[in-house]
Amino acid sequence: MSERMRAIVLPRHGGPDVLELQELDRPTPADHELLVRVVASGTNPVEAKMRQNAAWAGLTPPFVLGYDASGVVEAVGASVRDFAVGDEVYYTPEIFGNTRGSYAEYNAVPAAIVARKPRSMSHEEAAAVPLAGGTAWEGLVRRLQVRPGETVLIHGGAGGVGSYAVQIAKAMGARVLATAGARNQQVLRDLGADVAIDYASDDVAAVARAETNGAGVDVVFDTAGGDNIQKSIPATRPFGRLATILTPTGTLAGLSSKNQTLHGIFLMREGERLREMARLIDQGKLRSLVDRVLPLADVREAHERLDSGHGTGKIVLRVSES
Amino acid sequence: MSERMRAIVLPRHGGPDVLELQELDRPTPADHELLVRVVASGTNPVEAKMRQNAAWAGLTPPFVLGYDASGVVEAVGASVRDFAVGDEVYYTPEIFGNTRGSYAEYNAVPAAIVARKPRSMSHEEAAAVPLAGGTAWEGLVRRLQVRPGETVLIHGGAGGVGSYAVQIAKAMGARVLATAGARNQQVLRDLGADVAIDYASDDVAAVARAETNGAGVDVVFDTAGGDNIQKSIPATRPFGRLATILTPTGTLAGLSSKNQTLHGIFLMREGERLREMARLIDQGKLRSLVDRVLPLADVREAHERLDSGHGTGKIVLRVSES
């Protein structure tokens, strides 16, 4: 008989209260996979979304949510060369078609999407990084290719993706303007933002223009959605680059006449990006904003907080002992 | 007393009949400028637009329209090194704030935005190239960076920008799908399109998907506007690139989840791009689709044809003898 494990199962779509702690069989790693004992799992807005509807990801309940993990390698598939039992690792499990996320004591994951955990971080801090930090890295480093001295406007700078984005943009040598609500203005400054903007009371585009002497910012990264891109175009210079992780609303007037480029960003899984981020983390240039750590059994509370949309930093689930 | 020249003046905004042939003083070139005797001037949709409203370009009548020219250098400013009297040249005059376009026998233009005319083209053919061909080049070569073997979907492939785009994409080694109305399907094939699509009777996105075995095209270049970009996103592969010379309408759903990039394209003036295009032209890989050549005095007829929006290829004004 297979060994068992604790896991949070989504038995049907619904509110936070549908999530159930169950005993499942431990997964068996395929030749290209690692078996990881999950110590901590991050939680993300996408999980709250999938709790209610996961058809877009090719999933129907029951399945196990969870797209952020840090843990310890327990077993190694026959064709895996780069990892050994006992390695501490972090990763973001695949979303599309994956019924076994990281809200579970054990995960079987392709070695190609795994990297060694940053040494300077606890498992709880590391579990907050892969999905949100990876999305920020993908946007700023690979797609927007921010250059030293550029001015970057980050919408939602105190949020999951945004808090990493502010730090990564700073590490790239940019001057950072970032938006958040009134109560997170100091959080923005603590993360390194040069200018903190209150999106509710300030005219964000006007501040961005004023801070660039009317020239407009070089780069915009939108992690909050809505009409942020539409409103940012007039505050971005000719040949400026914009990116969003959501579907922009409104008409993109000016994008063509100003020769601007808009990148859509969605994270594809891979180990290399996590290795690059681990270097930055161990150099002390990138940290996680962890709001609180909850035991796995308190997953409903974690999802209630995700639903409220008003947390500052990550809620991390403690899955097993480190 | 200054020497005089014939020019078409826009004395006030309105229909084609407001355009007037007048005698004006010839311009005097500044130190960084060339004085060019214009042999031929292309006509472009942007001129019909500016005939009705030019506030966006910082212009109020009276002024001289015309943003495409081929001619002969008549005089050279004191600091110009790369040109001599008698050189045959082509260029697109600045739009913003420029009251002296190319619907005139003489133009004073910065040497930096001028290049030698392709040897293999007449002045009439060359005058069709700079604005429309330059926009296609800017989009496909510099921004979209089309690679050999990629599949490129071009919306409006028989139009001013589109007809150059089809040829340039082919010269870059791409497989080209192009759209036009029913009567221009053969024109698309003559320009080199591998697949000609009737945008009125075919489902363009469905054809694009079918032609790529469901994978989606690599690149989309929209020269016709409206919802072409919105409808093209589902027919473009993940990490595909799209570009438009107009403001896209509709919601850009899928741009982020597919990691796509949208470039807005508007031509900035420079000589280097024209030198690069002249090489391609003289290699026989890029030709102008000239609908007809009209004498400068028939400018109203040229604008009536621009207003109709249904021409195939350029209407070129013959300004002086070559």
XYZ file of C-alpha atoms in Angstrom:
644
model
C 0.000 0.000 0.000
C 1.208 3.506 -0.894
C 2.365 5.908 1.728
C -0.096 8.671 2.497
C 0.151 12.450 2.890
C -1.943 15.390 3.983
C -3.172 17.695 1.225
C -5.746 20.431 0.716
C -8.269 19.284 -1.872
C -10.689 21.465 -3.804
C -13.617 19.022 -4.070
C -15.863 21.492 -5.971
C -15.738 25.195 -6.909
C -16.866 27.688 -4.287
C -15.821 29.939 -1.411
C -12.886 29.375 0.966
C -14.983 26.926 3.007
C -15.018 24.297 0.249
C -11.299 23.602 0.782
C -10.780 20.303 2.595
C -7.841 18.720 4.371
C -7.663 15.112 3.108
C -5.305 12.143 3.132
C -4.073 11.250 -0.352
C -1.511 8.828 -1.735
C 1.960 10.336 -2.021
C 2.910 10.888 -5.651
C 5.609 8.779 -7.297
C 8.156 10.791 -9.294
C 8.594 9.971 -12.985
C 12.103 9.597 -14.453
C 12.452 13.360 -15.108
C 10.907 14.405 -11.800
C 11.860 15.081 -8.217
C 9.798 14.048 -5.218
C 9.822 17.094 -2.924
C 8.655 17.207 0.658
C 6.965 20.601 0.756
C 7.922 22.669 3.801
C 6.064 25.844 2.809
C 3.620 26.811 0.080
C 2.949 30.385 -0.952
C -0.601 31.467 -1.752
C -1.514 33.601 -4.743
C -4.554 35.433 -6.133
C -4.621 32.953 -9.024
C -5.480 30.216 -6.517
C -8.503 32.144 -5.255
C -9.544 32.575 -8.894
C -9.110 28.871 -9.614
C -11.024 27.957 -6.496
C -14.018 29.527 -8.254
C -13.295 28.588 -11.872
C -10.416 26.588 -13.275
C -11.737 25.715 -16.731
C -9.270 28.205 -18.296
C -6.459 26.095 -16.805
C -7.962 22.860 -18.108
C -8.940 21.678 -14.621
C -12.134 20.424 -13.004
C -12.395 19.477 -9.280
C -11.287 17.552 -7.425
C -7.675 18.734 -7.544
C -4.969 20.146 -5.278
C -4.233 23.889 -5.589
C -0.873 25.537 -4.914
C 1.655 27.142 -7.262
C 4.558 28.102 -4.993
C 6.707 25.799 -2.936
C 9.912 25.473 -0.976
C 10.998 22.118 0.380
C 13.472 19.260 0.492
C 14.214 16.662 -2.189
C 13.108 13.214 -0.958
C 13.678 11.156 -4.098
C 15.163 11.724 -7.558
C 13.881 10.318 -10.891
C 16.199 8.020 -12.855
C 17.160 10.575 -15.521
C 17.645 13.588 -13.218
C 21.305 14.671 -12.940
C 21.329 18.051 -11.191
C 19.674 17.290 -7.852
C 20.261 14.903 -4.950
C 18.218 13.743 -1.974
C 18.359 16.353 0.778
C 18.708 19.392 -1.535
C 16.620 22.366 -0.460
C 14.684 23.617 -3.494
C 11.995 26.081 -4.557
C 9.706 26.177 -7.590
C 6.263 27.065 -8.946
C 4.267 24.000 -10.004
C 2.657 24.050 -13.455
C -0.885 25.440 -13.509
C -2.287 24.137 -16.792
C -3.655 20.629 -16.425
C -1.841 20.003 -13.123
C -4.101 18.365 -10.513
C -1.368 18.174 -7.874
C -0.336 21.622 -6.596
C 1.777 22.533 -3.584
C -0.921 22.604 -0.878
C 0.332 19.107 -0.049
C 3.091 17.439 1.927
C 4.636 15.914 -1.188
C 4.953 17.119 -4.777
C 6.324 15.317 -7.831
C 7.717 18.023 -10.125
C 9.835 18.076 -13.302
C 13.436 18.824 -12.317
C 13.580 21.372 -15.171
C 11.337 23.815 -13.301
C 13.141 23.525 -9.944
C 16.126 25.433 -8.516
C 18.040 25.400 -5.261
C 16.434 27.546 -2.593
C 18.246 30.819 -1.830
C 20.517 30.042 1.140
C 19.701 33.299 2.875
C 15.961 32.667 2.989
C 13.814 30.465 5.185
C 11.485 28.048 3.412
C 8.584 30.380 4.233
C 10.326 33.338 2.602
C 11.446 31.265 -0.374
C 7.963 29.835 -0.955
C 6.695 33.368 -1.551
C 9.108 33.993 -4.439
C 8.642 31.698 -7.459
C 5.300 32.737 -8.968
C 5.117 36.412 -7.987
C 8.847 37.147 -8.061
C 9.227 35.140 -11.244
C 6.480 37.138 -12.942
C 8.159 40.396 -11.925
C 11.529 39.098 -13.183
C 10.016 37.892 -16.463
C 8.400 41.287 -17.014
C 11.251 43.606 -16.021
C 14.367 41.603 -16.913
C 13.417 39.553 -19.944
C 10.635 41.433 -21.658
C 10.955 45.109 -20.688
C 14.753 44.839 -20.381
C 15.051 47.797 -18.023
C 18.356 49.652 -18.321
C 20.274 51.490 -15.575
C 19.123 55.060 -15.159
C 15.686 54.495 -16.655
C 12.581 55.608 -14.794
C 10.073 52.809 -14.167
C 6.460 53.286 -13.043
C 5.089 50.237 -11.191
C 1.346 49.974 -10.624
C 0.508 47.992 -7.479
C 3.969 48.173 -5.935
C 2.975 46.760 -2.539
C 1.210 43.710 -4.005
C 2.452 40.190 -4.602
C 4.105 40.755 -7.979
C 4.600 44.474 -7.445
C 6.669 44.193 -4.247
C 9.246 42.082 -6.089
C 8.991 44.345 -9.137
C 9.976 47.439 -7.121
C 13.059 45.670 -5.751
C 14.087 44.085 -9.062
C 13.744 47.412 -10.904
C 15.926 49.029 -8.239
C 18.487 46.207 -8.532
C 18.589 46.887 -12.295
C 19.616 50.468 -11.585
C 16.294 52.116 -12.347
C 14.605 55.027 -10.643
C 11.286 53.645 -9.388
C 7.907 55.354 -9.058
C 5.380 52.990 -7.485
C 1.704 53.163 -6.613
C -0.237 51.702 -3.688
C -3.062 52.652 -1.347
C -2.608 55.186 1.434
C -1.664 52.663 4.119
C 1.124 51.134 1.995
C 3.052 54.283 1.104
C 5.753 53.490 3.663
C 5.905 49.880 2.422
C 6.737 51.224 -1.052
C 9.560 53.330 0.362
C 10.869 50.425 2.453
C 11.007 48.302 -0.704
C 13.153 50.976 -2.309
C 10.719 53.071 -4.345
C 12.108 56.550 -5.024
C 8.630 58.026 -5.303
C 5.569 56.562 -3.558
C 2.248 57.453 -5.196
C -1.217 57.031 -3.666
C -3.316 55.737 -6.557
C -6.539 56.783 -4.819
C -5.707 60.404 -4.090
C -2.918 61.278 -6.553
C -3.151 61.737 -10.335
C -0.659 58.974 -11.121
C 0.010 60.041 -14.715
C 0.504 63.673 -13.659
C 3.006 62.649 -10.982
C 4.875 60.464 -13.501
C 5.096 63.353 -15.973
C 6.162 65.819 -13.305
C 8.834 63.428 -11.972
C 10.318 63.195 -15.487
C 10.109 66.928 -16.243
C 7.312 66.250 -18.699
C 9.289 63.725 -20.735
C 7.378 60.678 -19.527
C 8.690 57.506 -17.905
C 10.733 54.973 -19.859
C 8.937 51.883 -18.605
C 5.565 50.994 -17.066
C 4.820 47.693 -15.323
C 1.172 47.155 -14.412
C 0.416 44.491 -11.804
C -3.023 45.846 -10.859
C -5.022 45.874 -14.126
C -8.026 47.947 -15.228
C -7.237 51.114 -17.169
C -3.710 51.533 -15.788
C -2.152 50.957 -19.207
C -4.549 53.301 -21.002
C -3.851 56.056 -18.477
C -0.096 55.431 -18.486
C 0.442 55.837 -22.228
C 0.369 59.669 -22.085
C 2.828 59.535 -19.148
C 5.305 57.337 -21.061
C 7.943 58.668 -23.436
C 8.056 57.949 -27.195
C 9.513 54.471 -27.767
C 8.729 53.650 -24.120
C 7.829 50.107 -23.080
C 4.807 49.018 -21.067
C 3.832 45.618 -19.692
C 0.858 44.141 -17.902
C 0.054 40.838 -16.249
C -3.680 41.378 -16.874
C -5.985 42.298 -19.756
C -5.853 46.073 -20.220
C -9.186 47.905 -20.464
C -9.876 51.074 -22.448
C -8.570 52.269 -25.803
C -4.803 52.354 -26.193
C -4.731 55.762 -27.905
C -1.185 57.019 -28.390
C 0.542 53.634 -28.373
C 1.160 53.850 -32.135
C 1.790 57.571 -32.503
C 4.374 57.333 -29.693
C 6.012 54.144 -31.002
C 5.408 52.423 -27.688
C 5.452 48.682 -27.038
C 3.063 46.769 -24.782
C 4.108 43.367 -23.427
C 1.641 40.856 -22.006
C 3.253 38.793 -19.232
C 2.360 35.311 -18.013
C 4.889 33.123 -16.260
C 6.174 29.992 -17.982
C 7.818 27.532 -15.579
C 11.578 27.004 -15.652
C 14.496 26.534 -13.256
C 16.864 29.050 -14.808
C 14.887 32.120 -13.771
C 14.789 30.813 -10.189
C 18.566 30.349 -10.196
C 19.006 33.931 -11.405
C 16.674 35.220 -8.693
C 18.419 33.164 -5.991
C 21.676 34.997 -6.787
C 19.981 38.368 -6.347
C 18.319 37.195 -3.128
C 21.585 35.904 -1.645
C 23.211 39.244 -2.498
C 20.618 40.850 -0.224
C 18.885 42.744 -3.022
C 15.550 40.938 -3.049
C 13.417 39.947 -0.091
C 9.924 38.590 0.400
C 7.156 40.595 1.960
C 5.549 37.892 4.114
C 2.330 39.023 5.804
C 1.905 35.884 7.904
C 2.580 32.178 8.055
C -0.393 29.892 8.697
C -0.477 26.125 9.215
C -1.735 24.117 6.243
C -4.946 23.322 8.102
C -5.790 27.045 8.155
C -5.988 27.287 4.385
C -9.542 28.673 4.542
C -8.285 31.705 6.470
C -5.551 32.161 3.885
C -8.132 32.180 1.082
C -10.397 34.572 2.941
C -7.450 36.953 3.012
C -6.777 36.399 -0.685
C -10.438 37.133 -1.434
C -10.304 40.395 0.516
C -7.567 41.603 -1.837
C -6.219 43.934 0.801
C -3.266 42.117 2.325
C 0.233 43.544 2.297
C 2.621 40.802 1.312
C 2.212 37.059 1.099
C 0.302 34.602 3.168
C 2.425 31.453 3.336
C 1.196 28.003 4.372
C 3.440 25.959 6.623
C 3.058 22.436 5.234
C 5.667 20.354 7.120
C 8.657 20.789 9.434
C 11.847 22.073 7.834
C 13.650 89.579 -54.742
C 13.457 85.850 -53.906
C 12.961 83.306 -56.606
C 9.479 81.862 -56.774
C 8.061 78.341 -57.044
C 4.766 76.594 -57.573
C 3.261 74.856 -54.531
C -0.040 73.411 -53.406
C -1.297 75.352 -50.406
C -3.943 74.264 -47.908
C -5.502 77.681 -47.143
C -8.103 76.238 -44.744
C -9.343 72.804 -43.702
C -11.922 71.089 -45.918
C -12.484 68.765 -48.865
C -10.131 68.213 -51.821
C -11.396 71.413 -53.487
C -9.784 73.674 -50.882
C -6.291 72.797 -52.192
C -4.845 75.682 -54.214
C -1.944 76.006 -56.619
C -0.037 79.153 -55.559
C 3.282 80.877 -56.158
C 5.463 81.018 -53.046
C 9.029 82.096 -52.322
C 11.524 79.295 -52.694
C 12.898 78.207 -49.311
C 16.501 78.940 -48.338
C 18.346 75.965 -46.813
C 19.847 76.357 -43.329
C 23.402 75.171 -42.639
C 22.276 71.573 -41.924
C 19.808 71.441 -44.815
C 19.647 70.615 -48.503
C 17.619 72.533 -51.040
C 15.932 69.873 -53.161
C 14.118 70.427 -56.460
C 11.190 68.035 -56.043
C 10.561 65.907 -59.150
C 7.809 63.747 -57.670
C 5.793 63.727 -54.450
C 3.925 60.698 -53.156
C 0.483 61.135 -51.610
C -0.604 59.409 -48.406
C -3.768 58.928 -46.355
C -2.221 61.072 -43.618
C -2.370 64.038 -46.002
C -6.107 63.584 -46.537
C -6.470 63.426 -42.757
C -4.395 66.593 -42.274
C -6.376 68.376 -44.978
C -9.316 68.087 -42.573
C -7.557 68.456 -39.222
C -3.884 69.027 -38.520
C -4.003 70.177 -34.895
C -2.505 66.829 -33.758
C 0.541 67.687 -35.870
C 0.813 71.166 -34.421
C -0.262 72.832 -37.681
C -2.910 75.352 -38.649
C -3.501 76.481 -42.270
C -2.131 77.886 -44.407
C 0.616 75.334 -44.999
C 1.981 73.055 -47.706
C 1.171 69.332 -47.394
C 3.347 66.485 -48.691
C 5.417 63.873 -46.840
C 7.114 61.923 -49.618
C 9.563 63.235 -52.178
C 12.150 62.319 -54.757
C 14.230 64.985 -56.446
C 17.579 66.560 -57.174
C 19.856 68.481 -54.798
C 20.028 72.132 -55.897
C 22.041 73.594 -53.017
C 23.833 72.334 -49.923
C 23.964 73.972 -46.469
C 27.367 75.005 -45.088
C 27.691 72.150 -42.591
C 26.418 69.326 -44.829
C 29.166 66.854 -45.837
C 27.421 63.848 -47.390
C 25.598 65.388 -50.344
C 26.502 67.437 -53.421
C 24.562 69.496 -55.954
C 23.059 67.191 -58.568
C 22.573 64.193 -56.278
C 19.296 62.390 -56.761
C 17.660 61.908 -53.356
C 14.484 60.721 -51.650
C 13.021 61.415 -48.208
C 9.886 61.965 -46.145
C 9.591 65.521 -44.811
C 8.823 65.965 -41.116
C 5.107 66.148 -40.284
C 5.066 67.757 -36.827
C 5.222 71.512 -37.043
C 6.423 71.507 -40.650
C 4.562 74.043 -42.815
C 6.538 73.227 -45.982
C 5.781 69.751 -47.314
C 6.659 68.202 -50.662
C 3.680 69.381 -52.733
C 6.069 72.080 -53.948
C 8.819 72.559 -56.506
C 11.437 73.152 -53.833
C 11.973 71.766 -50.353
C 14.565 72.689 -47.715
C 15.148 69.541 -45.638
C 17.655 68.459 -42.973
C 20.348 66.349 -44.636
C 20.010 63.844 -41.771
C 16.625 62.623 -43.045
C 17.662 62.303 -46.717
C 19.235 59.413 -48.647
C 20.272 58.809 -52.242
C 17.403 57.649 -54.432
C 17.523 53.965 -55.430
C 19.237 53.878 -58.857
C 16.811 51.332 -60.228
C 13.749 53.454 -59.586
C 12.303 56.466 -61.388
C 11.594 59.534 -59.261
C 7.896 58.633 -59.393
C 8.544 55.159 -58.027
C 11.003 56.430 -55.435
C 8.619 59.131 -54.191
C 6.166 56.389 -53.224
C 8.627 54.705 -50.869
C 9.774 56.837 -47.901
C 6.680 57.207 -45.709
C 4.801 53.977 -46.480
C 7.810 51.757 -47.152
C 9.641 53.282 -44.211
C 6.718 52.519 -41.895
C 6.656 48.905 -43.098
C 10.438 48.645 -42.606
C 10.256 50.204 -39.147
C 7.533 47.763 -38.145
C 8.913 44.523 -39.574
C 12.688 45.033 -39.440
C 13.281 47.150 -36.357
C 10.397 46.487 -34.024
C 8.957 43.064 -34.907
C 12.383 41.757 -35.978
C 10.962 39.063 -38.243
C 13.193 35.998 -38.547
C 13.571 33.653 -41.530
C 10.996 30.891 -41.571
C 8.486 32.761 -39.425
C 4.889 33.116 -40.571
C 3.693 36.725 -40.775
C 0.068 37.831 -41.123
C -0.268 41.263 -42.779
C -3.598 43.068 -42.578
C -4.188 45.360 -45.574
C -1.473 43.849 -47.777
C -2.467 45.707 -50.947
C -2.494 49.136 -49.284
C 0.187 51.807 -49.108
C 2.114 50.448 -46.119
C 0.906 46.874 -46.593
C 2.206 46.443 -50.139
C 5.742 47.210 -48.955
C 5.200 45.102 -45.828
C 4.393 41.983 -47.878
C 7.574 42.393 -49.925
C 9.808 43.244 -46.953
C 8.528 40.266 -44.935
C 9.245 38.026 -47.941
C 12.734 39.519 -48.288
C 13.321 38.692 -44.596
C 12.613 35.047 -45.347
C 9.131 34.868 -43.860
C 6.080 33.003 -45.063
C 3.458 35.692 -45.671
C -0.310 35.544 -45.209
C -1.898 38.806 -46.363
C -5.408 40.207 -46.440
C -7.123 42.484 -48.988
C -10.511 42.878 -50.650
C -11.707 40.513 -53.359
C -10.392 42.555 -56.287
C -6.847 42.715 -54.820
C -6.245 39.002 -54.220
C -4.040 38.755 -57.325
C -2.169 41.896 -56.279
C -1.260 40.168 -53.004
C 0.088 37.161 -54.891
C 2.011 39.366 -57.323
C 3.657 41.090 -54.333
C 4.780 37.679 -53.104
C 2.171 36.679 -50.523
C 2.110 32.917 -49.995
C -1.537 32.993 -48.944
C -3.998 35.676 -50.091
C -6.986 36.155 -47.769
C -10.208 38.027 -48.590
C -10.960 39.908 -45.379
C -14.604 40.381 -46.384
C -15.497 36.766 -47.124
C -12.881 34.712 -45.235
C -12.502 34.228 -41.458
C -8.999 35.678 -41.307
C -8.104 34.249 -37.879
C -9.374 30.797 -38.862
C -7.270 30.839 -42.036
C -4.217 31.932 -40.037
C -4.689 29.107 -37.548
C -5.295 26.533 -40.272
C -2.216 27.671 -42.215
C -0.091 27.108 -39.084
C -1.669 23.758 -38.151
C -3.359 25.411 -35.199
C -0.160 26.819 -33.709
C -0.859 30.435 -34.633
C 1.290 32.843 -36.630
C 4.542 34.221 -35.242
C 3.968 37.828 -36.242
C 1.031 40.110 -37.090
C 1.374 43.505 -38.794
C -1.826 45.527 -38.952
C -1.928 48.389 -41.464
C -5.748 48.624 -41.636
C -6.859 49.262 -38.039
C -10.152 48.552 -36.251
C -10.355 45.262 -34.390
C -7.688 43.490 -36.440
C -5.371 43.203 -33.433
C -8.107 41.985 -31.089
C -9.134 39.304 -33.575
C -5.547 38.326 -34.357
C -4.468 37.552 -30.778
C -6.142 34.098 -30.743
C -4.496 33.354 -34.115
C -1.006 34.257 -32.858
C 1.270 31.850 -30.984
C 2.426 32.281 -27.378
C 5.276 34.847 -27.264
C 4.164 36.061 -30.716
C 4.624 39.708 -31.718
C 1.978 42.038 -33.107
C 2.229 45.592 -34.409
C -0.167 48.242 -35.620
C 0.155 51.651 -37.219
C -3.257 52.679 -35.838
C -5.102 52.643 -32.508
C -6.447 49.132 -31.892
C -10.114 48.839 -30.895
C -11.622 46.148 -28.681
C -10.269 44.371 -25.613
C -6.887 42.718 -25.998
C -7.874 39.505 -24.186
C -5.154 36.893 -24.382
C -2.216 39.262 -24.872
C -0.988 38.649 -21.311
C -1.885 34.978 -20.920
C -0.074 34.259 -24.204
C 2.959 36.417 -23.403
C 2.465 38.400 -26.593
C 3.918 41.802 -27.414
C 2.108 44.630 -29.224
C 4.154 47.349 -30.910
C 2.719 50.718 -31.916
C 4.439 52.048 -35.040
C 4.839 55.655 -36.194
C 7.644 56.694 -38.498
C 10.435 58.903 -37.209
C 12.423 60.577 -39.974
C 15.991 59.503 -40.694
C 18.265 58.835 -43.633
C 19.660 55.492 -42.501
C 16.431 53.570 -42.988
C 16.144 54.978 -46.525
C 19.695 53.853 -47.315
C 18.860 50.351 -46.071
C 15.712 50.275 -48.206
C 17.554 51.543 -51.289
C 19.838 48.502 -51.110
C 16.868 46.150 -51.064
C 15.224 48.055 -53.916
C 18.353 47.960 -56.086
C 18.576 44.204 -55.452
C 15.154 43.921 -57.090
C 13.403 42.791 -53.901
C 11.204 45.804 -53.270
C 9.117 47.731 -55.771
C 6.475 50.432 -55.593
C 2.871 49.804 -56.474
C 2.108 53.054 -58.342
C -1.550 53.417 -59.299
C -1.067 56.544 -61.380
C 1.033 59.663 -61.816
C -0.797 62.987 -61.930
C 0.563 66.468 -62.578
C 0.887 68.679 -59.471
C -2.029 70.809 -60.682
C -4.332 67.770 -60.428
C -3.821 67.446 -56.670
C -7.565 67.652 -56.045
C -8.114 64.490 -58.075
C -5.335 62.799 -56.081
C -7.071 63.719 -52.814
C -10.456 62.544 -54.078
C -8.846 59.175 -54.658
C -7.246 59.211 -51.183
C -10.655 60.031 -49.691
C -12.290 57.107 -51.482
C -9.881 54.752 -49.689
C -10.174 52.202 -52.453
C -7.112 52.718 -54.612
C -4.575 49.991 -55.245
C -1.129 51.457 -54.900
C 0.113 55.011 -54.750
C -0.983 58.150 -56.496
C 2.148 60.148 -57.210
C 2.267 63.842 -58.106
C 4.635 64.906 -60.847
C 6.055 68.186 -59.564
C 8.846 69.095 -62.008
C 10.857 67.571 -64.879
C 13.451 64.978 -63.912
